[in-house]
Structures are given as structure tokens and as C-alpha cells.
Amino acid sequence: MLSVDYSEPELLLGGVRVALAREREPVFNPATGEQIGSYPLATTADLDVALAAAQRGFEQWRGVTAHDRGKVLKRAAQLLRERGEGLARLAALESGKSIHEARIELNAAADLFEWYGEECRRVYGRLLVSRGAGTRLTVRKEPIGPVAAFAPWNFPLGNPARKLGAPLATGCSVIMKPAEDTPASALAIAQSLLDAGLPPDTLSIVFGVPAQISTYLLASPVIRKVSFTGSTVVGKQLLKLAAEGAKRTTMELGGHAPVLVFGDVDVDAVLDLAVAAKFRNAGQVCVSPTRFYVHESIYQRFAAGFAARVQSWPVGDGLDESQRMGPLIHPRRLPVIQGFVDDARDRGARVLAGGTRLERRGWFYAPTVLADVPDEARIMNEEPFGPIAVLNPFRDHDAVVHAANRLPYGLAAYAFTESRRTAALLGEQIEAGMVGINTFRIGMSDAPFGGVKESGHGSEEGPEGLEACLVTKFVSEA
Ligand code: NAD
């Protein structure tokens, strides 16, 4: 088993670690159920300190040239790579995910800082055609202001990096509340930025009771933008709070990704990709493939192959190099996942693999495959956020597109086909912010990441991520 140095998480207020006496809550290793540390709960006085720092930090950081902001981000990327193995182990310890996934995530976080370190130089305005001699008409892009960001636990390094990359690249300051389940990983990302030369006032990291923190921060006139990744239910609550102050929002909410597998594919090749994608991070991924619609001509073979691969899928502590799938993040998720399975079974679904928690320490649920699941089952309508794949057959193109689009979610969707025409049609017809055709690879630093419908709005990553942190100003000079 790999070893990890775990130092006690503290608050970071205006870039300064605050180790004062605060009420604390435990942090657990989900692979063992053992406590590994504790995090402090920020008081409202702490949040006031963070807000005042964010205001000062914004005024300072927006005045730094894009070239110099970019240098800080690129240096932070380099530090992340240098510290890579230690940070990957930290993320695997706190979240339970496999160390292999944590290493990939660490590299993605570094890539994101590096890419934004370059791209922030390309925030341009526009010069309009003059309306007379000596006049000048310009459209300027300016940073929106201090951002309140809320990052979940499923990508302990990647989510904080996404929450910080674009705002800092454009000249905003940030107060981030990372998930309380994975505090040390988020602090390590923040530390890389501070060590790279980010002005301290530009960044605060707070923990506490999530609803209390978000309500307090969003009520402050200092905060000009809210960026949240998490469930659609919580996203809607934050949208209402943001509306009170007419604040800009980026909402990366839940998903329920369909996977359309047409009859012309290499079944084994698709299965190899599909099983790995489904059980990545035990299915606790917003773009996790969940509803597999498989052409009836290959359905039985696909279902049998899926179940066979899952039976031997290596499940265990993420810090054990031989494992591919870890536990759920919290014991409260076990009955939730069991509820989805029991409900589907009661409605006639077949359980081809898994279907129960694993009898061992830690919060493990078996990788699970359900087949022939009716649309009325809860799992066909609510985001499971766990290790469950649902398989159903389809016959014709229009019907499967309708099935894929029938939910209010629209984050990711996937399709597998050898037909160029089918691929082109699906690219147009599927209602999702991201569509993978013959691939599950959709997140990359230069591509927009975000959803449509109730999966949210706005993008993180790509130039679109910068745009989401900018306001537009028109200046007319006579
Ligand atoms: P949860 O809704 O309690 O928490 C999810 C995340 O949102 C946590 O990081 C939490 O700190 C934060 N949060 C919750 N209430 C908040 C509030 N009022 N203000 C600010 N932040 C708040 O759920 P959970 O049991 O930890 O996780 C399971 C659910 O979370 C799943 O059903 C899934 O939909 C959702 N989730 C989604 C993503 C995603 O990437 N879209 C990531 C993590 C969790």
C-alpha cells in the first residue's frame, strides 16, 4: 500500500493559513472508514476576512498584466507536476479513488493551469469603425470581480483547479469552498498557486456547513460571480441566492449520460472502453456513462460481455496499485445506491452483476449491471452517481435519440458507430453540452466543459471558461 503524508487542513484566508482554534469536523478515508484528520469550520468573521481580502486581491490582481498572470499559472502547473506523486496519493487517500486515476487527474490540473497561463494573453476587445474623425469606439473585456466557487469531492484536485484556473487567468480573485470530504487536496492546489507567486489576497479557501457558507458569501455585494459544481438540486438553490444580487453564475450540475451503441461496432472494443469509463471513480462522475442503449442485434452479446468484465473488475483501496475501483465517498451513499437497485429490480430489471454493498471495511459498493430496466424505474430518471450501468435494447435511430433526450439532464452523451452519417446526425440531434462519438474522452483543457438543460450553464475550460469570467464594456470617445 502506498504511503501518504497527511497534514491537518486549515483555513486559508487571503492566502494565509489560519491555524486558530475553530470547531472541527473529521475527515475520513472512505476505503477504511478511519478518521485521517479534521477540518476547521469557518466562522462568519472568517468569511468577512476572506471577503475583504477578495476585494483587495481583485483590485491588485486585475492590474497585473495578462503576461504576468500567465507566468504565475504556468509556474503553478510546473509545481503541481513536481509535487505530482504526493498530491495524487493525497487525492486517492481522501476520495478513495484509484491512484492511477488520481495521477491522471493531477496531470489534467497542471495542464489546465498551463493552458490558461497561455490563453489569458488572448483576451481581446474590439475596435469598432469610427463614427467621425478623432473618435474612438472600443469594446473592452474586463474581469468580472471576486468569485465565490464551490467544488465537490469527486475530483479532489481537478475540481479546485477548474474552479480557480479561468477566474485567476482573467484577473478575478476567488473564495473557494471545496468539499469538506477532500480538504487537503484542495489546499494543495491552492498552495501551488501561492508558491508560484499568486498575491495572497487573491485566494481564500474556507470550509464549513455548505449551505451556511454559500448563503453568507452570496449575500455579500463583494461577490460578483458564483461558480458551482454539484447536484442540480443544490445548483438551483444557489441560482436563487445569486438572483437576489443579480450575480453571474456558472453551474456544472448533474448528468445522466446516455450511451448509444449501434449494431455496426466492434463489440469487444466498445465494452473495454465502456466498463473502464463506467467504473471510473466508482461512477461518481458527472459525465459517467449510465444509460446504455444497445442495438437489439448485439444486445445479448453486449450484456453478457459487460457482466463478465464486471465480475472480475478489481475493487479495493485506491492506494493499492492493483485496484481499479475504490469505495463510495460517504456511508450515506450506500443506501442511496441500494435504493436505486432495489427499485429497478422491483420493477422487473435483471441484475447481471453486483447489486449489493461489499462486505468489507470501507464504503464499497459492488460494480453493478442492470438490464431491461423500464423507464419508470428511478434510476432511469435520477442521477445515480454510483457504480451502476443500465442496459436496454433499441431498434431504430429516431427512437433511441428520443430516449437519449428524454430527461431534463444534458451534460454528456456518447455514441458508438462505424457509420459517418449516423455520427454526423447524432452530433446534431443529441441534447448535451458534450458529445463523445467513439470515445469517452471529452474533458480537456482547451475544450469547453459544461451542460445544457438542467445540467447547468456556462463552461469551464477552453476560451469559453475565460469568457464566463469577463464582463463586456463599450467605451465611446468623441
Ligand atoms: P451533496 O449535494 O450534499 O453535496 C455535493 C457537493 O455540493 C458537496 O461538495 C457539498 O459541499 C456541496 N454543497 C451541498 N450543499 C451546498 C450548498 N447549499 N452550498 C454550497 N455547496 C453545497 O451530495 P453528496 O451526498 O456529497 O453527493 C452526492 C450528490 O452530489 C450526487 O447525487 C450528485 O448529483 C452530486 N454531485 C455532483 C457532482 C458533479 O460533478 N456534478 C459532484 C459531486 C456530487
Coordinates of C-alpha atoms and ligand atoms in Angstrom, one line a residue:
M1 CA 0.0 0.0 0.0
L2 CA 1.3 3.5 -0.9
S3 CA 2.1 5.9 2.0
V4 CA 0.7 9.4 2.3
D5 CA 1.8 12.4 4.4
Y6 CA -1.4 14.0 5.7
S7 CA -1.1 17.4 7.3
E8 CA -4.1 18.8 9.1
P9 CA -6.2 21.1 6.9
E10 CA -6.6 24.7 7.9
L11 CA -8.5 27.7 6.6
L12 CA -6.7 29.8 4.0
L13 CA -7.8 33.4 4.4
G14 CA -6.3 35.9 2.0
G15 CA -3.6 33.4 1.2
V16 CA -2.6 32.9 4.8
R17 CA -3.1 29.6 6.6
V18 CA -5.1 30.2 9.8
A19 CA -4.4 27.7 12.5
L20 CA -6.6 29.3 15.1
A21 CA -8.8 27.3 17.4
R22 CA -12.0 26.5 15.4
E23 CA -14.7 23.9 15.8
R24 CA -13.5 20.9 13.7
E25 CA -15.2 18.0 11.9
P26 CA -13.5 14.7 11.0
V27 CA -12.1 13.7 7.6
F28 CA -12.3 10.0 6.7
N29 CA -10.6 7.6 4.4
P30 CA -13.5 6.1 2.6
A31 CA -11.6 2.9 1.8
T32 CA -11.2 2.1 5.5
G33 CA -13.8 4.2 7.3
E34 CA -11.0 5.5 9.5
Q35 CA -10.5 9.1 10.5
I36 CA -7.4 10.7 8.9
G37 CA -7.7 14.2 10.1
S38 CA -10.1 17.0 10.7
Y39 CA -11.0 20.3 9.0
P40 CA -11.9 23.7 10.7
L41 CA -15.3 25.3 10.3
A42 CA -15.1 28.9 9.2
T43 CA -16.9 31.5 11.3
T44 CA -18.7 34.4 9.8
A45 CA -15.8 36.6 11.0
D46 CA -13.5 34.3 8.9
L47 CA -15.8 34.8 5.9
D48 CA -15.6 38.6 6.4
V49 CA -11.8 38.4 6.4
A50 CA -12.0 36.4 3.2
L51 CA -14.4 38.8 1.6
A52 CA -12.2 41.8 2.5
A53 CA -9.2 40.0 1.1
A54 CA -11.0 39.1 -2.1
Q55 CA -11.9 42.8 -2.7
R56 CA -8.3 43.9 -2.2
G57 CA -7.0 41.0 -4.1
F58 CA -9.2 41.7 -7.1
E59 CA -8.1 45.4 -7.2
Q60 CA -4.4 44.2 -7.1
W61 CA -4.6 41.2 -9.5
R62 CA -6.7 42.9 -12.2
G63 CA -3.9 45.4 -12.5
V64 CA -1.3 42.7 -13.2
T65 CA -0.6 42.2 -16.9
A66 CA -2.0 39.1 -18.5
H67 CA 1.6 38.1 -19.3
D68 CA 2.5 38.1 -15.6
R69 CA -0.7 36.4 -14.5
G70 CA 0.1 33.7 -17.1
K71 CA 3.6 33.3 -15.7
V72 CA 2.1 32.6 -12.2
L73 CA -0.3 30.0 -13.6
K74 CA 2.4 28.3 -15.7
R75 CA 4.7 28.2 -12.6
A76 CA 1.9 26.6 -10.6
A77 CA 1.5 24.0 -13.3
Q78 CA 5.2 23.2 -13.0
L79 CA 5.0 22.9 -9.2
L80 CA 2.0 20.6 -9.5
R81 CA 4.0 18.3 -11.8
E82 CA 7.0 18.4 -9.4
R83 CA 4.8 17.6 -6.4
G84 CA 2.7 15.2 -8.5
E85 CA 3.0 11.8 -6.8
G86 CA 2.4 13.2 -3.3
L87 CA -0.7 15.1 -4.4
A88 CA -2.1 12.1 -6.3
R89 CA -1.7 10.0 -3.2
L90 CA -3.4 12.6 -1.1
A91 CA -6.4 12.7 -3.5
A92 CA -6.5 8.9 -3.5
L93 CA -6.5 8.8 0.3
E94 CA -9.2 11.4 0.8
S95 CA -11.5 10.3 -2.0
G96 CA -10.8 6.6 -2.2
K97 CA -10.2 6.8 -6.0
S98 CA -7.6 4.6 -7.7
I99 CA -4.1 6.1 -7.6
H100 CA -3.9 5.7 -11.4
E101 CA -6.9 8.0 -11.8
A102 CA -5.5 10.4 -9.3
R103 CA -2.3 10.7 -11.3
I104 CA -4.2 11.4 -14.5
E105 CA -6.3 14.0 -12.6
L106 CA -3.1 15.7 -11.3
N107 CA -1.8 16.0 -14.8
A108 CA -5.1 17.4 -16.1
A109 CA -5.0 20.0 -13.3
A110 CA -1.4 21.0 -14.3
D111 CA -2.5 21.1 -18.0
L112 CA -5.4 23.4 -17.2
F113 CA -3.2 25.9 -15.3
E114 CA -0.6 25.8 -18.1
W115 CA -3.2 26.3 -20.9
Y116 CA -4.9 29.2 -19.1
G117 CA -1.4 30.6 -18.4
E118 CA -1.1 30.9 -22.2
E119 CA -4.6 31.6 -23.2
C120 CA -5.1 34.6 -20.8
R121 CA -3.0 36.7 -23.2
R122 CA -5.6 36.2 -25.9
V123 CA -8.4 38.0 -24.1
Y124 CA -9.0 40.7 -26.7
G125 CA -11.5 43.5 -27.1
R126 CA -12.7 45.1 -30.3
L127 CA -12.2 48.4 -32.1
L128 CA -15.3 49.4 -33.9
V129 CA -15.4 51.5 -37.1
S130 CA -15.1 55.2 -36.3
R131 CA -18.2 57.4 -36.5
G132 CA -16.1 60.5 -37.3
A133 CA -12.6 62.0 -37.2
G134 CA -10.9 61.8 -33.8
T135 CA -13.5 59.5 -32.3
R136 CA -12.8 56.0 -30.9
L137 CA -15.2 53.2 -30.2
T138 CA -13.9 50.3 -28.2
V139 CA -15.3 47.1 -26.7
R140 CA -13.3 46.0 -23.7
K141 CA -13.3 42.7 -21.8
E142 CA -12.7 43.1 -18.1
P143 CA -12.6 40.6 -15.2
I144 CA -16.0 40.3 -13.5
G145 CA -14.7 40.6 -9.9
P146 CA -14.4 38.4 -6.9
V147 CA -15.8 34.9 -7.5
A148 CA -17.4 32.5 -4.9
A149 CA -16.6 29.0 -6.0
F150 CA -17.9 25.6 -4.7
A151 CA -16.0 22.5 -5.7
P152 CA -17.2 18.9 -5.0
W153 CA -15.2 15.9 -3.8
N154 CA -15.2 13.6 -6.8
F155 CA -12.1 15.2 -8.4
P156 CA -10.3 16.5 -5.3
L157 CA -7.5 18.1 -7.4
G158 CA -9.3 18.6 -10.7
N159 CA -12.4 20.4 -9.4
P160 CA -10.5 23.0 -7.4
A161 CA -8.2 23.6 -10.4
R162 CA -11.2 24.1 -12.7
K163 CA -12.7 26.5 -10.2
L164 CA -9.5 28.6 -9.9
G165 CA -8.0 28.4 -13.4
A166 CA -10.2 30.7 -15.5
P167 CA -11.1 33.2 -12.8
L168 CA -7.4 33.8 -11.9
A169 CA -6.4 33.9 -15.5
T170 CA -8.8 36.7 -16.2
G171 CA -7.8 38.8 -13.1
C172 CA -10.5 37.8 -10.7
S173 CA -10.0 36.9 -7.0
V174 CA -11.6 33.7 -5.6
I175 CA -13.0 32.5 -2.4
M176 CA -13.4 28.8 -2.8
K177 CA -15.3 26.3 -0.6
P178 CA -14.0 22.9 -1.6
A179 CA -15.8 19.8 -0.5
E180 CA -15.3 19.1 3.2
D181 CA -14.6 15.4 2.3
T182 CA -11.4 16.3 0.5
P183 CA -10.0 19.4 2.1
A184 CA -6.2 18.7 2.0
S185 CA -6.2 18.1 -1.8
A186 CA -7.9 21.4 -2.5
L187 CA -5.4 23.2 -0.2
A188 CA -2.5 21.6 -2.0
I189 CA -3.8 23.1 -5.3
A190 CA -4.1 26.5 -3.7
Q191 CA -0.6 26.2 -2.2
S192 CA 0.9 25.6 -5.6
L193 CA -0.6 28.9 -6.8
L194 CA 0.6 30.8 -3.8
D195 CA 4.1 29.3 -4.1
A196 CA 4.1 30.3 -7.8
G197 CA 3.6 33.9 -6.8
L198 CA -0.1 34.5 -6.7
P199 CA -0.8 37.6 -4.5
P200 CA -2.1 36.2 -1.2
D201 CA -5.3 38.3 -1.0
T202 CA -6.4 36.8 -4.3
L203 CA -7.3 33.5 -2.9
S204 CA -9.1 32.2 0.2
I205 CA -10.2 28.6 1.0
V206 CA -12.9 28.1 3.5
F207 CA -14.7 25.0 4.9
G208 CA -17.9 24.7 7.0
V209 CA -21.5 23.9 6.7
P210 CA -22.0 24.2 2.9
A211 CA -25.4 26.0 3.0
Q212 CA -24.3 28.5 5.6
I213 CA -21.1 29.4 3.7
S214 CA -22.8 29.8 0.4
T215 CA -25.7 31.8 1.8
Y216 CA -23.3 34.2 3.6
L217 CA -20.9 34.6 0.7
L218 CA -23.7 35.0 -1.9
A219 CA -25.4 37.7 0.1
S220 CA -22.2 39.9 0.0
P221 CA -22.0 42.7 -2.6
V222 CA -18.3 41.9 -2.9
I223 CA -19.0 38.6 -4.7
R224 CA -19.8 39.2 -8.4
K225 CA -19.9 35.6 -9.7
V226 CA -20.9 32.2 -8.4
S227 CA -19.4 29.0 -9.8
F228 CA -20.8 25.7 -8.5
T229 CA -20.2 22.1 -9.4
G230 CA -22.6 19.6 -7.8
S231 CA -26.1 18.3 -7.8
T232 CA -28.9 20.0 -9.8
V233 CA -30.9 20.4 -6.5
V234 CA -28.2 22.4 -4.8
G235 CA -27.4 24.3 -8.0
K236 CA -31.0 25.6 -8.2
Q237 CA -30.8 26.8 -4.6
L238 CA -27.6 28.7 -5.4
L239 CA -29.2 30.2 -8.5
K240 CA -32.0 31.6 -6.4
L241 CA -29.5 33.1 -4.0
A242 CA -27.4 34.5 -6.9
A243 CA -30.6 36.1 -8.4
E244 CA -31.0 38.2 -5.3
G245 CA -27.8 40.1 -6.1
A246 CA -28.1 39.6 -9.9
K247 CA -24.8 37.8 -9.8
R248 CA -23.4 35.9 -12.8
T249 CA -23.3 32.1 -12.5
T250 CA -21.5 29.1 -13.9
M251 CA -23.4 25.9 -13.0
E252 CA -21.9 22.5 -13.6
L253 CA -24.7 20.3 -12.4
G254 CA -25.8 16.7 -12.5
G255 CA -25.8 14.4 -15.6
H256 CA -27.3 11.1 -16.7
A257 CA -25.3 10.3 -19.7
P258 CA -26.8 8.1 -22.4
V259 CA -24.6 5.8 -24.5
L260 CA -25.9 4.8 -27.9
V261 CA -24.3 1.6 -29.2
F262 CA -25.2 0.9 -32.8
G263 CA -25.1 -2.6 -34.4
D264 CA -22.1 -1.9 -36.6
V265 CA -19.4 -1.6 -33.9
D266 CA -16.6 -3.9 -32.7
V267 CA -18.5 -5.1 -29.5
D268 CA -15.4 -6.1 -27.5
A269 CA -13.6 -2.9 -28.2
V270 CA -16.6 -0.8 -27.1
L271 CA -17.0 -3.0 -24.0
D272 CA -13.4 -2.5 -23.0
L273 CA -13.8 1.3 -23.1
A274 CA -17.3 1.3 -21.6
V275 CA -16.6 -0.7 -18.5
A276 CA -13.5 1.4 -17.7
A277 CA -15.4 4.6 -18.2
K278 CA -18.4 3.5 -16.2
F279 CA -16.5 2.4 -13.1
R280 CA -14.0 5.3 -13.1
N281 CA -14.2 6.8 -9.6
A282 CA -16.9 4.2 -8.8
G283 CA -19.3 6.0 -11.2
Q284 CA -19.1 9.2 -9.0
V285 CA -18.5 11.3 -12.1
C286 CA -21.0 13.9 -13.5
V287 CA -20.2 12.7 -17.1
S288 CA -20.3 9.0 -16.1
P289 CA -22.0 6.8 -18.8
T290 CA -25.1 5.4 -17.2
R291 CA -27.9 4.6 -19.7
F292 CA -26.6 2.2 -22.3
Y293 CA -29.0 1.8 -25.3
V294 CA -27.6 -1.1 -27.3
H295 CA -28.9 -2.1 -30.8
E296 CA -31.0 -5.2 -30.5
S297 CA -28.8 -7.1 -33.0
I298 CA -25.9 -7.1 -30.5
Y299 CA -27.7 -6.6 -27.2
Q300 CA -27.4 -10.1 -25.7
R301 CA -23.7 -10.3 -26.6
F302 CA -23.1 -6.8 -25.2
A303 CA -24.9 -7.5 -21.9
A304 CA -23.1 -10.8 -21.4
G305 CA -19.7 -9.3 -22.2
F306 CA -20.4 -6.3 -19.8
A307 CA -21.4 -8.6 -16.9
A308 CA -18.3 -10.9 -17.5
R309 CA -15.9 -8.0 -17.4
V310 CA -17.5 -6.5 -14.3
Q311 CA -17.3 -9.8 -12.3
S312 CA -13.5 -9.6 -12.4
W313 CA -13.2 -5.8 -12.0
P314 CA -10.6 -5.2 -9.3
V315 CA -12.2 -3.2 -6.4
G316 CA -10.3 -2.1 -3.4
D317 CA -8.3 0.7 -1.7
G318 CA -7.2 3.3 -4.2
L319 CA -3.7 3.4 -2.7
D320 CA -3.2 -0.3 -3.7
E321 CA -1.7 -0.1 -7.2
S322 CA -3.5 -3.2 -8.3
Q323 CA -7.1 -1.8 -7.9
R324 CA -9.2 -0.1 -10.5
M325 CA -12.3 1.0 -8.5
G326 CA -12.5 2.4 -5.0
P327 CA -15.3 3.0 -2.5
L328 CA -18.1 5.5 -2.4
I329 CA -17.2 8.8 -0.8
H330 CA -19.5 8.5 2.2
P331 CA -21.6 5.8 4.0
R332 CA -24.8 7.8 3.4
R333 CA -24.3 6.9 -0.4
L334 CA -24.6 3.2 0.2
P335 CA -28.4 3.1 1.0
V336 CA -29.0 5.6 -1.8
I337 CA -27.3 3.3 -4.4
Q338 CA -29.0 0.2 -2.9
G339 CA -32.3 2.1 -3.2
F340 CA -31.8 2.6 -7.0
V341 CA -31.0 -1.2 -7.4
D342 CA -33.9 -2.4 -5.3
D343 CA -36.4 -0.1 -7.1
A344 CA -35.2 -1.3 -10.5
R345 CA -35.4 -4.9 -9.5
D346 CA -38.9 -4.5 -8.1
R347 CA -39.9 -3.1 -11.5
G348 CA -38.6 -6.1 -13.4
A349 CA -35.0 -5.3 -14.1
R350 CA -32.4 -8.1 -14.2
V351 CA -29.3 -7.8 -12.1
L352 CA -26.5 -9.1 -14.2
A353 CA -23.7 -8.3 -11.8
G354 CA -23.3 -6.7 -8.3
G355 CA -26.4 -5.3 -6.7
T356 CA -25.1 -5.2 -3.1
R357 CA -22.5 -3.5 -1.0
L358 CA -19.3 -5.4 -0.4
E359 CA -18.8 -7.0 2.9
R360 CA -15.5 -5.5 3.9
R361 CA -14.4 -2.4 5.8
G362 CA -14.8 0.9 4.0
W363 CA -17.8 2.1 1.9
F364 CA -17.6 -0.2 -1.1
Y365 CA -20.5 -1.0 -3.4
A366 CA -20.1 -3.7 -6.0
P367 CA -19.8 -2.7 -9.6
T368 CA -23.4 -3.3 -10.8
V369 CA -25.0 -4.0 -14.1
L370 CA -28.8 -3.8 -14.6
A371 CA -30.6 -5.0 -17.8
D372 CA -34.0 -4.4 -19.2
V373 CA -34.8 -1.5 -16.9
P374 CA -38.2 0.2 -17.5
D375 CA -38.3 4.0 -18.0
E376 CA -40.4 4.3 -14.8
A377 CA -37.5 3.0 -12.6
R378 CA -35.9 5.7 -10.5
I379 CA -32.5 5.0 -12.0
M380 CA -33.8 5.9 -15.5
N381 CA -34.7 9.3 -14.2
E382 CA -32.5 10.4 -11.4
E383 CA -28.7 10.7 -11.4
P384 CA -27.3 7.6 -9.6
F385 CA -23.8 8.9 -9.0
G386 CA -22.5 5.5 -8.3
P387 CA -21.2 2.3 -9.9
I388 CA -24.3 1.2 -11.8
A389 CA -24.6 0.6 -15.5
V390 CA -28.1 0.3 -17.1
L391 CA -28.5 -1.7 -20.3
N392 CA -31.6 -1.6 -22.6
P393 CA -32.1 -2.6 -26.2
F394 CA -33.2 -0.3 -29.0
R395 CA -34.4 -0.9 -32.6
D396 CA -34.4 2.3 -34.6
H397 CA -32.5 5.6 -34.8
D398 CA -35.3 8.0 -34.0
A399 CA -36.5 6.1 -31.0
V400 CA -33.1 5.9 -29.4
V401 CA -32.4 9.6 -30.0
H402 CA -35.8 10.3 -28.3
A403 CA -34.8 8.0 -25.4
A404 CA -31.4 9.7 -25.0
N405 CA -33.0 13.2 -24.9
R406 CA -36.0 12.3 -22.7
L407 CA -34.5 13.5 -19.4
P408 CA -34.1 17.1 -18.2
Y409 CA -30.3 16.5 -17.9
G410 CA -28.0 17.4 -20.8
L411 CA -24.4 17.2 -19.7
A412 CA -22.6 14.4 -21.6
A413 CA -23.7 11.8 -24.1
Y414 CA -21.8 9.1 -26.0
A415 CA -22.4 7.1 -29.2
F416 CA -20.5 4.3 -30.9
T417 CA -21.0 3.6 -34.6
E418 CA -18.8 2.9 -37.6
S419 CA -21.2 5.0 -39.8
R420 CA -20.1 8.5 -40.6
R421 CA -23.6 9.5 -41.4
T422 CA -25.0 8.2 -38.1
A423 CA -22.2 10.0 -36.3
A424 CA -22.9 13.3 -38.0
L425 CA -26.6 13.0 -37.3
L426 CA -26.1 12.3 -33.6
G427 CA -23.7 15.3 -33.3
E428 CA -26.7 17.4 -34.3
Q429 CA -29.6 15.6 -32.6
I430 CA -28.3 14.8 -29.1
E431 CA -29.2 17.4 -26.4
A432 CA -26.0 17.6 -24.4
G433 CA -23.2 20.0 -23.7
M434 CA -20.6 17.4 -24.6
V435 CA -20.9 14.5 -27.1
G436 CA -18.3 11.8 -27.4
I437 CA -18.5 9.7 -30.6
N438 CA -16.5 6.5 -30.5
T439 CA -14.8 7.8 -27.3
F440 CA -15.5 8.6 -23.7
R441 CA -12.8 11.3 -23.7
I442 CA -14.5 14.7 -23.5
G443 CA -12.7 16.7 -20.8
M444 CA -9.6 18.6 -22.0
S445 CA -8.2 22.0 -21.1
D446 CA -8.8 23.7 -24.4
A447 CA -12.3 22.4 -24.9
P448 CA -15.5 23.8 -23.2
F449 CA -16.8 21.6 -20.3
G450 CA -20.4 22.2 -19.3
G451 CA -24.0 21.2 -19.8
V452 CA -27.3 22.3 -21.2
K453 CA -30.9 21.9 -19.8
E454 CA -30.9 21.2 -16.1
S455 CA -27.3 20.1 -16.2
G456 CA -26.4 23.8 -15.9
H457 CA -24.9 26.6 -18.0
G458 CA -21.6 28.2 -18.7
S459 CA -18.4 26.4 -19.4
E460 CA -15.2 25.7 -17.5
E461 CA -12.0 25.0 -19.5
G462 CA -11.4 26.4 -23.0
P463 CA -11.7 30.0 -24.1
E464 CA -15.4 29.7 -23.0
G465 CA -14.2 29.4 -19.4
L466 CA -12.4 32.7 -19.7
E467 CA -15.5 34.3 -21.3
A468 CA -17.6 33.2 -18.3
C469 CA -15.4 35.3 -16.0
L470 CA -15.4 38.5 -18.1
V471 CA -17.7 41.5 -18.4
T472 CA -18.0 43.5 -21.6
K473 CA -17.7 47.3 -21.6
F474 CA -18.3 49.6 -24.5
V475 CA -16.4 52.9 -24.5
S476 CA -17.4 55.6 -26.9
E477 CA -14.8 58.5 -27.2
A478 CA -15.6 61.7 -29.1
Ligands
NAD1 P1 -24.4 17.0 -1.7 O1 -25.5 17.5 -2.6 O2 -24.7 17.0 -0.2 O3 -23.0 17.6 -1.9 C1 -22.4 17.7 -3.2 C2 -21.4 18.9 -3.2 O4 -22.2 20.1 -3.1 C3 -20.5 18.9 -1.9 O5 -19.2 19.3 -2.4 C4 -21.1 19.9 -1.0 O6 -20.1 20.5 -0.2 C5 -21.8 20.9 -1.9 N1 -22.9 21.5 -1.4 C6 -24.0 20.9 -0.9 N2 -24.9 21.9 -0.5 C7 -24.4 23.1 -0.7 C8 -24.8 24.4 -0.6 N3 -26.0 24.7 -0.1 N4 -24.0 25.4 -0.9 C9 -22.8 25.2 -1.4 N5 -22.3 23.9 -1.7 C10 -23.1 22.9 -1.3 O7 -24.3 15.5 -2.1 P2 -23.3 14.3 -1.7 O8 -24.1 13.3 -0.9 O9 -22.0 14.8 -1.2 O10 -23.0 13.8 -3.2 C11 -24.0 13.1 -3.9 C12 -24.7 14.0 -4.9 O11 -23.9 15.1 -5.3 C13 -24.9 13.2 -6.2 O12 -26.3 12.9 -6.2 C14 -24.5 14.1 -7.3 O13 -25.6 14.5 -8.1 C15 -23.9 15.3 -6.7 N6 -22.6 15.6 -7.1 C16 -22.4 16.0 -8.4 C17 -21.1 16.3 -8.8 C18 -20.9 16.8 -10.2 O14 -19.7 16.8 -10.7 N7 -21.9 17.2 -11.0 C19 -20.0 16.2 -8.0 C20 -20.2 15.8 -6.7 C21 -21.5 15.5 -6.3

